[in-house]
Amino acid sequence: MKKILAFIVIFVLVIFLAYQFGFVDFLTDIAGLRAYLENLGWVGYLIFILLSVVVAVFLLPGQFLAIVGGLAYGGLLGGTLTIIGASLGASISFIIGKYVARDYILRRFGNDATFQKIEKGVSENGISFLIFTRLVPIFPYAIQSYAYAMTPMSVKKFSLISFATMMPASFIYAFMASEIVSKGVSLTLLLELTAAGALLALLAYLPKRFSKKIKQLNSEYKKE
């Protein structure tokens, strides 16, 4: 109970302060955030990763961070920092949900449609559902981490799969942002965006395909 109360107090306090002191506006100001990080030099790398973790854990609006990373540091470094921060934030959220605030989260969000769909998806499709929802963000990434913490999935499995499956989008967003800054919007960029979208769609289809194949093999094995 003490852990739950402490989590609730910290969670609510951080969100209140984030809105009260303009931190949320700062996170959504692409130009301002980019300039701030660039002026920090290499320390900005650590700040960027920390921002990604805070955004994930406290469910703050951070959908532009991958773009900011690409604008400030280029495609390769920006994508690398994005995936490090995003995967760390996801893992910490998962650990908090599973071991610190599980009862509170169940009471607070147990009837939420997103939570119920994820629980049902994992029970029916296993880790392939996690792979699919990470590649195709039909649910917000941050909420997913807490929702998956309510399933029997282990921290190690969740962390490794999240890292691998969030990597394509992290690098795609960072590279696209970097391309726009250096070359502007062009036909080549539009073609690259189309190819990136097709790649993500293909990657999202694979786990479902393999899941069906595994179920078919299991069914044939039982018949024998």
Coordinates of C-alpha atoms in Angstrom, one line a residue:
M1 CA 0.0 0.0 0.0
K2 CA 2.9 2.4 0.8
K3 CA 4.4 1.8 -2.6
I4 CA 1.1 2.4 -4.4
L5 CA 0.5 5.6 -2.4
A6 CA 4.0 6.8 -3.1
F7 CA 3.6 6.1 -6.8
I8 CA 0.2 7.9 -7.0
V9 CA 1.6 11.0 -5.2
I10 CA 4.7 11.2 -7.4
F11 CA 2.8 10.4 -10.6
V12 CA 0.2 13.1 -10.0
L13 CA 2.8 15.6 -8.7
V14 CA 5.0 15.2 -11.8
I15 CA 2.1 15.7 -14.2
F16 CA 0.8 18.7 -12.3
L17 CA 4.3 20.3 -12.3
A18 CA 4.8 19.5 -16.0
Y19 CA 1.7 21.4 -17.0
Q20 CA 2.1 24.1 -14.3
F21 CA 5.7 25.1 -15.3
G22 CA 5.3 24.7 -19.0
F23 CA 7.2 21.4 -19.4
V24 CA 4.5 20.0 -21.6
D25 CA 4.7 23.0 -23.9
F26 CA 8.4 22.6 -24.0
L27 CA 8.1 19.0 -25.1
T28 CA 5.8 19.9 -28.0
D29 CA 7.9 22.9 -29.1
I30 CA 10.0 21.3 -31.8
A31 CA 12.1 24.3 -32.7
G32 CA 12.7 25.3 -29.1
L33 CA 13.5 21.8 -27.9
R34 CA 15.9 21.3 -30.8
A35 CA 17.8 24.5 -30.1
Y36 CA 18.0 23.7 -26.4
L37 CA 19.5 20.3 -27.0
E38 CA 22.0 21.5 -29.6
N39 CA 23.3 24.1 -27.2
L40 CA 24.0 21.5 -24.6
G41 CA 26.5 19.6 -26.7
W42 CA 27.1 16.0 -25.7
V43 CA 25.2 16.6 -22.4
G44 CA 22.2 17.0 -24.6
Y45 CA 22.4 13.3 -25.5
L46 CA 21.8 12.4 -21.8
I47 CA 19.0 15.0 -21.5
F48 CA 17.3 13.7 -24.6
I49 CA 17.4 10.1 -23.2
L50 CA 16.1 11.3 -19.8
L51 CA 13.3 13.2 -21.5
S52 CA 12.3 10.1 -23.4
V53 CA 12.2 8.1 -20.1
V54 CA 10.1 10.8 -18.3
V55 CA 7.7 11.0 -21.2
A56 CA 7.1 7.2 -21.2
V57 CA 6.8 6.8 -17.4
F58 CA 4.5 9.7 -16.8
L59 CA 2.4 9.4 -20.0
L60 CA 3.4 12.9 -21.2
P61 CA 3.0 14.1 -24.8
G62 CA 6.4 13.2 -26.4
Q63 CA 5.4 12.1 -29.9
F64 CA 7.8 14.6 -31.4
L65 CA 10.9 13.5 -29.6
A66 CA 12.0 11.2 -32.5
I67 CA 11.6 14.1 -34.9
V68 CA 13.5 16.4 -32.6
G69 CA 16.3 13.8 -32.3
G70 CA 16.6 13.7 -36.1
L71 CA 16.6 17.4 -36.4
A72 CA 19.2 18.0 -33.6
Y73 CA 21.5 15.1 -34.2
G74 CA 20.9 13.6 -37.6
G75 CA 19.3 10.4 -38.6
L76 CA 21.8 7.9 -37.2
L77 CA 22.6 9.4 -33.8
G78 CA 19.1 10.8 -33.4
G79 CA 17.6 7.4 -34.1
T80 CA 20.0 5.7 -31.7
L81 CA 19.2 8.1 -28.9
T82 CA 15.5 7.8 -29.6
I83 CA 15.5 4.0 -29.4
I84 CA 17.7 4.0 -26.2
G85 CA 15.4 6.5 -24.5
A86 CA 12.2 4.9 -25.7
S87 CA 13.2 1.3 -24.8
L88 CA 14.4 2.4 -21.3
G89 CA 11.2 4.3 -20.7
A90 CA 9.1 1.4 -21.8
S91 CA 11.0 -1.1 -19.6
I92 CA 10.9 1.2 -16.5
S93 CA 7.1 1.7 -17.0
F94 CA 6.7 -2.1 -17.4
I95 CA 8.6 -2.7 -14.1
I96 CA 6.6 -0.1 -12.3
G97 CA 3.4 -1.5 -13.5
K98 CA 4.3 -5.1 -12.7
Y99 CA 6.0 -4.7 -9.3
V100 CA 5.2 -1.3 -7.8
A101 CA 1.7 -0.1 -8.8
R102 CA 0.0 -3.1 -10.2
D103 CA -3.1 -3.0 -7.9
Y104 CA -3.6 0.8 -8.5
I105 CA -3.2 0.4 -12.3
L106 CA -5.7 -2.5 -12.3
R107 CA -8.2 -0.5 -10.3
R108 CA -7.6 2.7 -12.4
F109 CA -7.4 1.3 -15.9
G110 CA -8.7 -2.3 -15.6
N111 CA -11.9 -1.5 -17.4
D112 CA -10.2 0.6 -20.0
A113 CA -10.8 -0.6 -23.6
T114 CA -7.1 -0.4 -24.5
F115 CA -6.1 -2.5 -21.5
Q116 CA -8.7 -5.1 -22.2
K117 CA -7.8 -5.4 -25.9
I118 CA -4.2 -5.9 -25.1
E119 CA -4.9 -8.5 -22.4
K120 CA -7.1 -10.4 -24.9
G121 CA -4.6 -10.0 -27.7
V122 CA -1.7 -11.4 -25.6
S123 CA -3.8 -14.3 -24.3
E124 CA -4.8 -15.3 -27.9
N125 CA -1.7 -14.5 -29.8
G126 CA 1.2 -14.3 -27.3
I127 CA 4.2 -12.2 -28.1
S128 CA 3.2 -11.8 -31.7
F129 CA 0.6 -9.3 -30.4
L130 CA 3.3 -7.3 -28.7
I131 CA 5.4 -7.3 -31.8
F132 CA 2.4 -6.1 -33.9
T133 CA 1.3 -3.3 -31.5
R134 CA 4.9 -2.0 -31.3
L135 CA 5.4 -1.9 -35.0
V136 CA 2.0 -0.4 -35.7
P137 CA 1.1 2.1 -33.0
I138 CA -2.7 1.4 -32.8
F139 CA -2.3 2.0 -29.1
P140 CA -0.1 4.8 -27.5
Y141 CA 3.3 3.4 -26.7
A142 CA 3.4 4.6 -23.1
I143 CA 0.0 3.1 -22.3
Q144 CA 1.0 -0.2 -23.9
S145 CA 3.9 -0.6 -21.4
Y146 CA 1.6 -0.4 -18.4
A147 CA -1.0 -2.6 -20.0
Y148 CA 1.5 -5.3 -20.9
A149 CA 2.7 -5.2 -17.3
M150 CA -0.7 -6.7 -16.3
T151 CA 0.0 -9.8 -18.4
P152 CA 2.2 -12.8 -17.4
M153 CA 5.0 -11.5 -19.8
S154 CA 8.4 -11.3 -18.3
V155 CA 10.5 -8.0 -18.1
K156 CA 13.3 -9.5 -20.2
K157 CA 10.9 -10.6 -23.0
F158 CA 9.0 -7.4 -23.0
S159 CA 12.2 -5.2 -23.0
L160 CA 14.0 -7.1 -25.8
I161 CA 10.9 -7.3 -28.0
S162 CA 10.1 -3.6 -27.4
F163 CA 13.7 -2.6 -28.2
A164 CA 13.7 -4.5 -31.5
T165 CA 10.3 -3.5 -32.7
M166 CA 10.5 0.2 -31.8
M167 CA 13.8 0.5 -33.6
P168 CA 12.5 0.7 -37.2
A169 CA 10.1 3.6 -36.5
S170 CA 12.7 5.4 -34.3
F171 CA 15.2 5.5 -37.1
I172 CA 12.7 6.2 -39.8
Y173 CA 11.3 9.3 -38.0
A174 CA 14.8 10.5 -37.2
F175 CA 16.1 10.0 -40.8
M176 CA 13.1 11.6 -42.3
A177 CA 13.4 14.7 -40.1
S178 CA 17.1 14.9 -40.9
E179 CA 16.4 14.6 -44.6
I180 CA 13.8 17.4 -44.5
V181 CA 16.3 19.8 -42.8
S182 CA 19.2 19.0 -45.1
K183 CA 17.4 18.6 -48.4
G184 CA 13.9 19.9 -47.9
V185 CA 10.7 18.2 -49.2
S186 CA 11.4 16.5 -52.5
L187 CA 10.1 13.6 -54.7
T188 CA 12.9 11.5 -53.3
L189 CA 11.8 12.1 -49.8
L190 CA 8.2 11.2 -50.6
L191 CA 9.3 8.0 -52.2
E192 CA 11.4 7.2 -49.1
L193 CA 8.4 7.8 -46.9
T194 CA 6.3 5.5 -49.0
A195 CA 9.0 2.8 -48.9
A196 CA 9.3 3.3 -45.1
G197 CA 5.5 2.9 -44.7
A198 CA 5.5 -0.2 -46.8
L199 CA 8.4 -1.7 -44.7
L200 CA 6.5 -1.1 -41.4
A201 CA 3.4 -2.6 -42.9
L202 CA 5.3 -5.7 -43.9
L203 CA 7.0 -6.0 -40.6
A204 CA 3.7 -5.7 -38.8
Y205 CA 2.2 -8.5 -41.0
L206 CA 5.0 -11.0 -40.3
P207 CA 4.3 -11.8 -36.6
K208 CA 0.6 -12.4 -37.5
R209 CA 1.6 -14.7 -40.3
F210 CA 4.0 -16.6 -38.2
S211 CA 1.5 -16.9 -35.4
K212 CA -1.0 -18.5 -37.7
K213 CA 1.6 -20.9 -38.9
I214 CA 2.6 -21.9 -35.4
K215 CA -1.0 -22.4 -34.4
Q216 CA -1.5 -24.6 -37.6
L217 CA 1.5 -26.7 -36.7
N218 CA 0.3 -27.1 -33.1
S219 CA -3.1 -28.2 -34.3
E220 CA -1.6 -30.8 -36.8
Y221 CA 0.6 -32.1 -34.0
K222 CA -2.3 -32.6 -31.7
K223 CA -4.2 -34.5 -34.4
E224 CA -1.3 -36.9 -34.8

